[in-house]
XYZ file of C-alpha atoms in Angstrom:
156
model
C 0.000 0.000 0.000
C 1.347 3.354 -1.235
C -0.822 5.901 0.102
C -4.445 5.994 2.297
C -6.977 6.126 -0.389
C -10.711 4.503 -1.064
C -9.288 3.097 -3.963
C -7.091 0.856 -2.077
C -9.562 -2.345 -1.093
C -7.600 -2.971 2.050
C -8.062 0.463 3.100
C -11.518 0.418 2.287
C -12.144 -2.429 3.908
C -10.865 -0.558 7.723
C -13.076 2.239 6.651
C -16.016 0.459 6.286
C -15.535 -1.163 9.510
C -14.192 1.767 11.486
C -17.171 4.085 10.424
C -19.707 1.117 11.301
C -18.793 1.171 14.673
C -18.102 4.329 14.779
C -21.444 5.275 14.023
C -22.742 2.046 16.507
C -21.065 3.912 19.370
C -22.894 7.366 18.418
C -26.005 5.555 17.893
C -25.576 4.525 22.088
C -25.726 8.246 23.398
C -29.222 8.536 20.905
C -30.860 5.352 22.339
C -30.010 6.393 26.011
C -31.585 9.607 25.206
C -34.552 7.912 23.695
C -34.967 5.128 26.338
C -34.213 8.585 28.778
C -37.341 10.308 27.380
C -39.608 6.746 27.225
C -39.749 6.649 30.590
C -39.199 10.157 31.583
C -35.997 8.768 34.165
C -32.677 7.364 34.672
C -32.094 10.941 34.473
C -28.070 11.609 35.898
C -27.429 15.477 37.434
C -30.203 17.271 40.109
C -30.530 19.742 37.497
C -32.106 17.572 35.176
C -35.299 17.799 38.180
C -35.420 21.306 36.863
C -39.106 21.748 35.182
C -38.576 22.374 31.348
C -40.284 22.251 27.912
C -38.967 18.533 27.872
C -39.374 17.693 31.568
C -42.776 19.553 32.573
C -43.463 17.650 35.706
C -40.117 17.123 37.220
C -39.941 14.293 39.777
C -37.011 13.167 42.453
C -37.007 9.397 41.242
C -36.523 10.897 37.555
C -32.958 10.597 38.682
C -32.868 7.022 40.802
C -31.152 4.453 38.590
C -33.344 2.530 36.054
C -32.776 -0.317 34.661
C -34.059 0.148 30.704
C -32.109 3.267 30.361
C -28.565 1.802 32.553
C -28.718 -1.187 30.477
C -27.581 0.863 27.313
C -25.179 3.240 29.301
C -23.518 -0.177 30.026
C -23.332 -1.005 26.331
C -22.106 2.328 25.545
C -19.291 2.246 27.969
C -18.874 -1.122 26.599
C -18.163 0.164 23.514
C -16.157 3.365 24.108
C -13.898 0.392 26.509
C -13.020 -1.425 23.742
C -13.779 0.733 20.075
C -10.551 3.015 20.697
C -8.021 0.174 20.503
C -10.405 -1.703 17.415
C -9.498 1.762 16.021
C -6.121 2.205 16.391
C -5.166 -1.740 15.840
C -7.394 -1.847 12.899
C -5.698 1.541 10.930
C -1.959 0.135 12.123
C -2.543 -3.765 10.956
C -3.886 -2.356 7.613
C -0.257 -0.360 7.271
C 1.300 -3.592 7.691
C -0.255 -4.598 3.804
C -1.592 -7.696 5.214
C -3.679 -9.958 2.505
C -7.621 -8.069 1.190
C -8.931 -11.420 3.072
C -7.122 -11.781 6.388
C -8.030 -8.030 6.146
C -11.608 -8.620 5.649
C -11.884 -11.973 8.050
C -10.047 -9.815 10.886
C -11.991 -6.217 10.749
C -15.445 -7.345 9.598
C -15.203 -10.168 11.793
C -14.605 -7.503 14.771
C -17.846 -5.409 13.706
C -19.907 -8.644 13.675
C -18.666 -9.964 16.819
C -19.736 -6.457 18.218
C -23.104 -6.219 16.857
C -23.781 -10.011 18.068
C -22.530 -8.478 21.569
C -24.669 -5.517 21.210
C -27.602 -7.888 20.525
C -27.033 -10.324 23.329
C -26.238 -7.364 25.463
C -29.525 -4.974 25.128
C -32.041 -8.848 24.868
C -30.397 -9.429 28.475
C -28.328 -12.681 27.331
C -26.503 -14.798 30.020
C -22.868 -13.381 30.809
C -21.487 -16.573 29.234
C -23.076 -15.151 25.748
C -21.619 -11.987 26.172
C -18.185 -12.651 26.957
C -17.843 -15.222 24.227
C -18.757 -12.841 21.601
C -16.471 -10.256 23.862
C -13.916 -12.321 23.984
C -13.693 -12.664 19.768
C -13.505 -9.455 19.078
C -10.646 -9.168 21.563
C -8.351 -11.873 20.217
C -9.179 -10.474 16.731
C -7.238 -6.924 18.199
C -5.019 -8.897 20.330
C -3.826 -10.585 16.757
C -4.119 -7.496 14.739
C -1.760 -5.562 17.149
C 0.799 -8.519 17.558
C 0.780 -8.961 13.973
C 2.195 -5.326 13.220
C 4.207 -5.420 16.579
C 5.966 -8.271 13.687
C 5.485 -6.239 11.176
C 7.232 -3.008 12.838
C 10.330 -5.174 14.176
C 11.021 -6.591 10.653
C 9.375 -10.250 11.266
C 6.963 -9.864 8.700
């Protein structure tokens, strides 16, 4: 690989994944919100027990823990855990001019194994569930980063 260009398949191929969960992780913040405004609570700050347009009947357990909205902060914090170093290991392994498949296998592999987790997360799936499909998308950086680790001290 020459230069960073949509042109270049393995290059496209990080994009595509990087902006998919990038845009997965935005999507968290509006589905708290949403779930926030469902049930009119799992509101965070005393100031959000202030009356407004949005809150018109402000009331003290608005800001008690619930369930249906903590259930996506979790995810979300899930996500901004783990996304950073998908990022980062993703952009450095594709430097390393690794083969359009492994490429594909390794990155979209990641973004599925986070969806699945997303989806066994949010329909309350055992822990077991979870950390398997955790667990996949963390050997898939794990081996992304040791390969260019390799690849940066002349092994590959």
């Amino acid at each position: 690989m020459n230069q960073l260009n949509l042109q270049d398949p393995l290059f496209a191929t990080y994009v595509i994944a990087a902006t998919l969960m990038i845009l997965k992780a935005v999507s968290m913040s509006w589905l708290t919100v949403i779930r926030m405004m469902r049930v009119k609570g799992g509101f965070r700050s005393p100031e959000d027990l202030r009356k407004t347009p949005l809150n018109p009947a402000p009331d003290p357990k608005q800001i008690e823990p619930n369930e249906y909205v903590e259930r996506i902060r979790r995810i979300h914090l899930n996500d901004l855990e783990n996304l950073p170093f998908f990022l980062v290991a993703g952009f450095l392994f594709v430097l390393t001019g690794p083969s359009l498949l492994l490429a594909q296998v390794l990155l979209y592999g990641y973004v599925v194994s986070r969806l699945l987790h997303f989806a066994a997360y949010i329909t309350a799936r055992t822990h077991d569930m979870r950390a398997t499909l955790w667990t996949v998308g963390s050997l898939i950086v794990v081996f992304m980063t040791c390969w260019t680790l390799l690849a940066a001290l002349g092994y590959r």
